[in-house]
Structure formats: structure tokens, C-alpha cells
Amino acid sequence: MPLPKRDRKVEAAKRMIREAFEDLERAISPTDSNDFGSATLESVQKAALDIENQLAARSSLRNMRRLMPLFSGLQHYSSAVEVLCNGTPYLPWIWAPIKLILKVASDYVEAFEQIIKAYSRIGESLNRFRVLDATFSQNAGFQLTVAVFYADILRFHKQAYTFVRRSCWKLLFLTSWGRFQRRFDNIIDDLKRHEEQIDKEANAHHIAEARDTRDKLEAWRQEALVKLARDEEEQTAGHLQTISTWLKLDDTDQVAMFDKLSTEGTRYPETCGWVMKNSTMISWLKPQPDPPFVWLQGNPGTGKSTIVGKLATFLRASPKSLVVTHFCTSSYASSTQYDRILRSLLFQLVHANDDLIAHIYWEYVVCKKVASITTLEQLMATVVATLLGEPGQSQPIHVFLDGLDEVEAGKQRQVVSLIRKVASGAKARGAVFKVLVSCRTSPLLEKVLRKQPVVSLSDEKECLEEAISTYASHRLTADAYKLSQLGLHGSDLTHLGRSVARKADGMFLWARLVLDYLATNIFHNRHEITAAIDTLPRELSVFYERILTNTISNFDPRSVDRMRQILGWIAFAKRPLRKSEFRSALSFSAGDPKVDELVPSYIFDMCAPLIEQRRDSSFTFIHVSVKDYLQTPQSKLLIAEDKVIREHSIASVTCLLSGLKVFQPDYPHFDRSLRVLKGLHGFHIYATEYWVDYILSIVTSPNALSQSDLLPSVLNDLSKNLESLGESFNAFDDKDNSTLSENGLDLLKAHKGLHASAIAALEARSRKALGDELEDEGSAVDLEQMKELRDVLVNYQATIKSLLLIQDFPGVTPEELELFKREFRTSAYTCRLPSSHGWIPYERTST
């Protein structure tokens, strides 16, 4: 006898119920759901009455009778759904979670009231089942509709349970209830739409209509869920962007650094494999509380940052861990500041939780709370406590701090203290919060990290030698065609790689420099290759000295000074300069505001291999140790910070002087456009942003303006030009502002134009920091009559906007015009974040 054919609607209904049950079962911890299987509707009702009595004793009585329609409706509904739940543990889960949710929520009256209201509305939707005959429970279409009710009820239980079981849920209630309310309204809407469907299923005269409506309801249900998710995602993205502005955060540098390191690790994956087998590191990577701290310790150039990038990439490949990174380097001065580290870590942590995003948006941003260090430190503790206290939370948090030795000594202690405080709070709750600090050793760090497990690269020489050998073999194999002409083949390249590794003594950077040397020099035979490896110096400082000696040996004094200028900008610029900015800065370094030729690009090639160009076209040293070497007395090309700062001041002031003339409305349009298209004024945004900082740092030093360079002259010219703009400076003369006096502004009073413009610039910066001033990013391209210094920037950007729209220009090739648009399309829009680079590389969308 053939088996009876299964009804597809019934099977679909059972599948829907099973999936809803499994989804809720995964969300609720085993401890909380332990007695769900034996729970009866009567026991849940009794628990609700007990809670009512407890609330009455606390003088917080709520009207629990509002739940009676819910219990009555569940009683009738259970008869309808029972046939689909036979032989399964599914049935009690439609009422069992109510007891737990009410019990937890009763500790917070506002939340309890909202949840009571929500459950009452579900009770109203279950009224239809009160009048239905049990015979309808055998109808396949009816069963499918009943399954939708089951799925929606359990979906509500899941949302409510997750809501009240979070750590700090009372704190987040007011700001995150709105998100929950939208999800709840979607559930109620779905239930109400299916009420009418039940009537149609129960009426034999509407069989065809019921089938058609059922299909439409299912389509609406899926579309509604997609729309709800999309709306929440869009709102969260908007809140997150606003929080980023509130934090004054620009993570462009951090993203660039991580991308570079992770790319390096991916290109040569075998070079970091050994660290994944280190016993201390294995324990730290595991999702268990101990060890909470690990110190990855090593000398400069041993590959610490690359290892951090590899480990972070490894953990991010799995959703099991929340990974937070911050890289400190002197190449990006802001990355070493304590408040920037705090903001960077906090934003990455918040990014992982939508309710936290809503909480910070409403409680901090909308309420206009200042993002002070104290506020952010407190918020950090709250955020971590919330993330590690989610129901069924098993996701550990792994934090990577690379280059902590680059941070000012006093702030190093502050960073470690904050992380320890957060980690101890997590450990007390049995949560997993782990930190890896990667840096050189120092007396201070030895003291504050002395009790932490250490992975010292000095003790891993064998592993590093093998890794460097692998790296060298990859590099040499890439040059196999050229080397084969010297009689060097497969096994020879392996042998050379091992020779490089032995000589490197654990220094990846040394191996890289040697391999770069071999790739860029001319050799006649294989013996010269071998001899080069044997004779090149082991000490990085000696290696740098040889590179510089070879580079400048044929330079005249002027060329040597120009190379020193380039290295000085890379070492001490307020932020890394893009190539277009860099060329403009060097052009104005001579103190001539009438300069009409941009320095060529090839000059940067002359500084290789000590510098390298990033993907954003900015330049950096190949390693922080290069900057250290250049400041030592032994350097072949000594760069002194005080002298470099004066040079940067001259370039900044000269650029502004040039702009005061060129961006006047009466300046010839063709000449102005040609200068901007050439890139001569590419340095203007940087100069506008930092000229005050440069001048104030100089005037507060002894005999600052009496030295015999160009600075006093260009400062005097700038002051006179500012006075001639016609703005009244009397308003600033009587200004009683002790903060501005402490900055050294009193020393500028002899230069009336400079004094007033410096005050105006600092006050504008202060307003922007508080969010009270936003840049006008309108579409106007007409030049304004200039009344103050910042009008120069307005006219400069207006000029760029107009030139971005043109298709050709006399004397400019199509290739040059396209290059201008590619390099300067973002310069027309200054960033609203005072902490950022003054520009943001994004594509603007048309409206």
C-alpha cells in the first residue's frame, strides 16, 4: 500500500514552526529556558499574578488585567496549533518565555509598562481563535496561517528577551526602545493582516479567495521584513556617521596603515606562520579569559606591525571575535595622541552594536554632550560592559595596540591604565576581553607591563630567520629572470635567501633594504651579488648612512639641501602631505609668493629607498627608525626640528600671501585658473589649517623673529596684507581671553593683521570643535570680495569647483586636466571635522 502523499502546505507550516522554535532556542540561554518544556499556561498566569503582588508591595502596581486577553487567546490558539506541534517540544514555547520576560522587566517600571502594552496587543490579535471550530485545524491552508502566528509570537519573545537580558539594558532602554518598537509594530501588523485570512480559511465559500490572499500576505510579509531591515540599516548608518562627527574622528590613516600591513602579510603569508604556533599567542587568540594581556616585544624593524596585521586579519576572518585595532606611528602625529587612541577604539567597539549606536546618538550627540576625555573613558567602560553582557554572548573582544612606544611617555601609562580598568571589569563578569600591546621595550613599559606574558622577538631568532629566508626567497624568485643571467637559479636563490636571513639576525627591515639594494644596482656576476650581501652593514643606522652617502655623493650643496627639505617635511609635517600638496609646499619654500613653476615629481624618486609613497599619494619613511637616524649627530643629512618648523612656517605664510593676491576677484581669471590647474596652490588647505600653529610655536621661542632667514620678512608682508583687507581689528584689541594669551598671541600684537587673524582662526577652530560651525558646501563658484583670511580659502575652493566643470583649457593638455580633476576633486570641500586632514577623499553624490 503506497504511503499517503504529504501536503506541501502542511509541510511548509511545520517547517516555519520548527525554524521559529530553533531561532528562539538559540537566542535564549539554556539556564533561562531550562523549565520551558514543562511550563503550562496556568503556571505562567500564576507567575504574572505573583509579579503583580510584588509590584503592589513596592507601590508600583500596574494593571496586569490587561494580560488576560493574551492568556485567553493563547488558550484558544494552542488548540489550533497543537496538531502542528504533536511529538515536538514546540507548544510550551508560545507562553513559557512570558514568565521570564515579565520577571526581569518588573525591576524597571518604564520597560515593564511598555512590554505589558505590547503583549496586550498580541492578545487582541488572538481573539479570532476563540470562535473557530477545532475541525478547521485539519485544513492545510488554515494550518499555514496558524504557523505564521506561531512564528510572529516567538519572534516577539526573542526581541523582548534579547532586550531585557542585555547588560546595561536599563541604561539603553529609552534610546533603543524605538528600534524595538518598529520591530514590534511590524509583528503586530503581520498578525492583524492574518486575522482576516483566518476568517476566510474558516469559510468554505471563500476557498479560492483565501488561497489568493494567503499568497499575497506571504509576499507582503517578506517585503515588510526586508523593508524593516533596510530602514534600520539606513538609520543606523546615519547615526554612526553623526557619532563619527561628534567624536571628531577621521580613520583614514588607520585604514591605510592596516591595509598596508595586512596586504604585506597576505603577500608573504609564510613569514608570520610561526607566531600562530607560539604557545603564548595560541592561548591569547583562544576565546577564553586568560591571558588577558600579551606584550609582543621587539626591536625596530623586526616585523611587529606586520605580525599584528596578520593576527588581526586572522581573527577577523571568523565572526567569533570582535577585533579592534589602533596603530601608533610618528608618521601620523594624531595617531599617537591619547584622545585619538581613545576615540578610535571606542568607535570601532560601538560599530558592532546597533543599540549602542542609538544610545550614543540620542544620549550624547542629540543632547550635545561634549566628547571630553572623561566622558569618553566612562563611555568606553559602558560600551564594553554592554557588548560583553549580551544574552548568549560568546564573542570575545580582541584589542591590538601597535607602536605604543611611539606615544608620549606620560600617555603610555594612561593608555595602559584605561585598558586595564576595562579588562578588569570584563574579567569580573567572566567575559573575554583581551589586549595585545606591540612595541619596543622601555623602562616605563617594563614597569607598567612587567607582570604580563611576553612574546619577545629577540627569543624567536630561529623562527624569524626561517621567516626572513622565506621572504627573501620570494623576493629573489620575482627577479629570477634577471638573476638567471648571472648564473643564479632555483637552489642558488634559496641559498641566497638563507644568507640574507642569517645576516639579518631577525631584522626584516634589514633584509628588505638588502633585497632592494640587490634589485636596484648593477652586478656583472654572481660573486658580486654574494659579496654585496656579505659586506653590507648590519646596523640600520650604518645602512641608512651608506644609502644617504651613495645618494648625495654627486649632489651639489643646493641639491643636498633640497633633499633635506623633503625629508624634513615627511618627518615633521602636521599630517602627511599628498604629492600635489607636497609639490606646492616645496614650491613656496623659497619664500616667493609669485612663484609660477611647480617643482617636478621626479625629486621624490631621488629620496628612495628611504621613503615610500602610499596609495593616497602621501609619503612616509620606510620605517620610523629612519626619522630617528636623521635626527642623530651621526646622520649624513641632519634634520633639526626647530629649523624644519621655520621652513614649514615660511612655506605656509608664503602660500597664504600668494593666495591673498591670486584669489582676489579682480585678479586676471585666466592667470588664476592656470595657476590652480598647474597645482601651484595645492598647499593652500594645509597652510590655512596650520599657519597659526606654526607661528605660535615660533614666536614663543627665544629670538624667534630676529633670525636672518626669510620668516620675519614674509610675516611682516602677510600682516600688512591682512590689514589692507579693510576689516576692523579694534574688536580684538580689548579681548580679555587668558587662554589666547597663554598661547603666545600677545607676542603678535606688534603685527596687527597677524594678531587679529590668529585670534579669528583659533576662535573659528574652537567653534568647529564644539560643532557650532559648519563649512558651507554649496554649489556657488563666484569669488567673493575678501574681508578676512579665511575668505581666501573660500575663493580658492570656488575656483576649484568651477575648474572641475570645464572640459578643456588653453595651454593645458587633456591628460593634465584629468590629472587635476583626479587630484583636486576633494579639495573643493573641506572636512567638518577639526581633527581630520582638512579634506575627505569621498565622492559627492548629486541631489
PDB file of N, CA and C in Angstrom, residues 680-709:
ATOM      1  N   LEU A 680      49.791  74.858  -8.379  1.00  0.00           N
ATOM      2  CA  LEU A 680      50.656  75.726  -7.589  1.00  0.00           C
ATOM      3  C   LEU A 680      50.093  76.010  -6.199  1.00  0.00           C
ATOM      4  N   HIS A 681      48.781  76.015  -6.085  1.00  0.00           N
ATOM      5  CA  HIS A 681      48.157  76.346  -4.800  1.00  0.00           C
ATOM      6  C   HIS A 681      47.616  75.111  -4.077  1.00  0.00           C
ATOM      7  N   GLY A 682      48.117  73.952  -4.436  1.00  0.00           N
ATOM      8  CA  GLY A 682      47.656  72.720  -3.800  1.00  0.00           C
ATOM      9  C   GLY A 682      47.923  72.662  -2.304  1.00  0.00           C
ATOM     10  N   PHE A 683      48.853  73.498  -1.828  1.00  0.00           N
ATOM     11  CA  PHE A 683      49.240  73.516  -0.418  1.00  0.00           C
ATOM     12  C   PHE A 683      48.314  74.409   0.416  1.00  0.00           C
ATOM     13  N   HIS A 684      47.348  75.066  -0.232  1.00  0.00           N
ATOM     14  CA  HIS A 684      46.602  76.128   0.442  1.00  0.00           C
ATOM     15  C   HIS A 684      45.768  75.630   1.621  1.00  0.00           C
ATOM     16  N   ILE A 685      45.113  74.495   1.499  1.00  0.00           N
ATOM     17  CA  ILE A 685      44.278  73.992   2.591  1.00  0.00           C
ATOM     18  C   ILE A 685      45.134  73.701   3.820  1.00  0.00           C
ATOM     19  N   TYR A 686      46.281  73.043   3.607  1.00  0.00           N
ATOM     20  CA  TYR A 686      47.196  72.758   4.719  1.00  0.00           C
ATOM     21  C   TYR A 686      47.670  74.057   5.352  1.00  0.00           C
ATOM     22  N   ALA A 687      48.074  75.027   4.531  1.00  0.00           N
ATOM     23  CA  ALA A 687      48.582  76.297   5.053  1.00  0.00           C
ATOM     24  C   ALA A 687      47.519  77.022   5.870  1.00  0.00           C
ATOM     25  N   THR A 688      46.274  77.006   5.396  1.00  0.00           N
ATOM     26  CA  THR A 688      45.177  77.655   6.112  1.00  0.00           C
ATOM     27  C   THR A 688      44.925  76.981   7.454  1.00  0.00           C
ATOM     28  N   GLU A 689      45.047  75.685   7.477  1.00  0.00           N
ATOM     29  CA  GLU A 689      44.736  74.924   8.689  1.00  0.00           C
ATOM     30  C   GLU A 689      45.804  75.063   9.767  1.00  0.00           C
ATOM     31  N   TYR A 690      47.069  75.190   9.356  1.00  0.00           N
ATOM     32  CA  TYR A 690      48.146  75.084  10.347  1.00  0.00           C
ATOM     33  C   TYR A 690      49.035  76.316  10.494  1.00  0.00           C
ATOM     34  N   TRP A 691      48.806  77.393   9.726  1.00  0.00           N
ATOM     35  CA  TRP A 691      49.725  78.533   9.806  1.00  0.00           C
ATOM     36  C   TRP A 691      49.793  79.106  11.224  1.00  0.00           C
ATOM     37  N   VAL A 692      48.646  79.133  11.929  1.00  0.00           N
ATOM     38  CA  VAL A 692      48.630  79.682  13.287  1.00  0.00           C
ATOM     39  C   VAL A 692      49.503  78.838  14.213  1.00  0.00           C
ATOM     40  N   ASP A 693      49.398  77.516  14.099  1.00  0.00           N
ATOM     41  CA  ASP A 693      50.197  76.628  14.950  1.00  0.00           C
ATOM     42  C   ASP A 693      51.694  76.862  14.734  1.00  0.00           C
ATOM     43  N   TYR A 694      52.084  77.002  13.463  1.00  0.00           N
ATOM     44  CA  TYR A 694      53.495  77.238  13.166  1.00  0.00           C
ATOM     45  C   TYR A 694      53.976  78.557  13.768  1.00  0.00           C
ATOM     46  N   ILE A 695      53.206  79.622  13.550  1.00  0.00           N
ATOM     47  CA  ILE A 695      53.630  80.945  14.005  1.00  0.00           C
ATOM     48  C   ILE A 695      53.715  80.995  15.528  1.00  0.00           C
ATOM     49  N   LEU A 696      52.717  80.428  16.208  1.00  0.00           N
ATOM     50  CA  LEU A 696      52.718  80.482  17.670  1.00  0.00           C
ATOM     51  C   LEU A 696      53.850  79.651  18.262  1.00  0.00           C
ATOM     52  N   SER A 697      54.202  78.536  17.606  1.00  0.00           N
ATOM     53  CA  SER A 697      55.313  77.728  18.122  1.00  0.00           C
ATOM     54  C   SER A 697      56.636  78.460  17.958  1.00  0.00           C
ATOM     55  N   ILE A 698      56.724  79.336  16.971  1.00  0.00           N
ATOM     56  CA  ILE A 698      57.975  80.058  16.708  1.00  0.00           C
ATOM     57  C   ILE A 698      58.099  81.299  17.592  1.00  0.00           C
ATOM     58  N   VAL A 699      57.021  82.086  17.708  1.00  0.00           N
ATOM     59  CA  VAL A 699      57.121  83.353  18.447  1.00  0.00           C
ATOM     60  C   VAL A 699      57.347  83.130  19.935  1.00  0.00           C
ATOM     61  N   THR A 700      57.021  81.953  20.429  1.00  0.00           N
ATOM     62  CA  THR A 700      57.238  81.675  21.855  1.00  0.00           C
ATOM     63  C   THR A 700      58.654  81.187  22.147  1.00  0.00           C
ATOM     64  N   SER A 701      59.482  81.011  21.102  1.00  0.00           N
ATOM     65  CA  SER A 701      60.870  80.589  21.308  1.00  0.00           C
ATOM     66  C   SER A 701      61.776  81.822  21.337  1.00  0.00           C
ATOM     67  N   PRO A 702      62.922  81.757  22.029  1.00  0.00           N
ATOM     68  CA  PRO A 702      63.815  82.929  22.175  1.00  0.00           C
ATOM     69  C   PRO A 702      64.310  83.445  20.823  1.00  0.00           C
ATOM     70  N   ASN A 703      64.299  84.772  20.662  1.00  0.00           N
ATOM     71  CA  ASN A 703      64.823  85.442  19.463  1.00  0.00           C
ATOM     72  C   ASN A 703      64.233  84.869  18.182  1.00  0.00           C
ATOM     73  N   ALA A 704      62.961  84.489  18.252  1.00  0.00           N
ATOM     74  CA  ALA A 704      62.343  83.780  17.128  1.00  0.00           C
ATOM     75  C   ALA A 704      62.330  84.600  15.844  1.00  0.00           C
ATOM     76  N   LEU A 705      61.991  85.874  15.958  1.00  0.00           N
ATOM     77  CA  LEU A 705      61.814  86.686  14.752  1.00  0.00           C
ATOM     78  C   LEU A 705      63.026  87.559  14.445  1.00  0.00           C
ATOM     79  N   SER A 706      64.121  87.314  15.152  1.00  0.00           N
ATOM     80  CA  SER A 706      65.330  88.117  14.899  1.00  0.00           C
ATOM     81  C   SER A 706      66.349  87.344  14.081  1.00  0.00           C
ATOM     82  N   GLN A 707      66.025  86.109  13.710  1.00  0.00           N
ATOM     83  CA  GLN A 707      66.967  85.322  12.917  1.00  0.00           C
ATOM     84  C   GLN A 707      66.999  85.842  11.480  1.00  0.00           C
ATOM     85  N   SER A 708      68.077  85.530  10.800  1.00  0.00           N
ATOM     86  CA  SER A 708      68.318  86.148   9.495  1.00  0.00           C
ATOM     87  C   SER A 708      67.782  85.333   8.332  1.00  0.00           C
ATOM     88  N   ASP A 709      66.659  84.624   8.528  1.00  0.00           N
ATOM     89  CA  ASP A 709      66.078  83.925   7.381  1.00  0.00           C
ATOM     90  C   ASP A 709      64.900  84.743   6.849  1.00  0.00           C
TER      91      ASP A 709
END
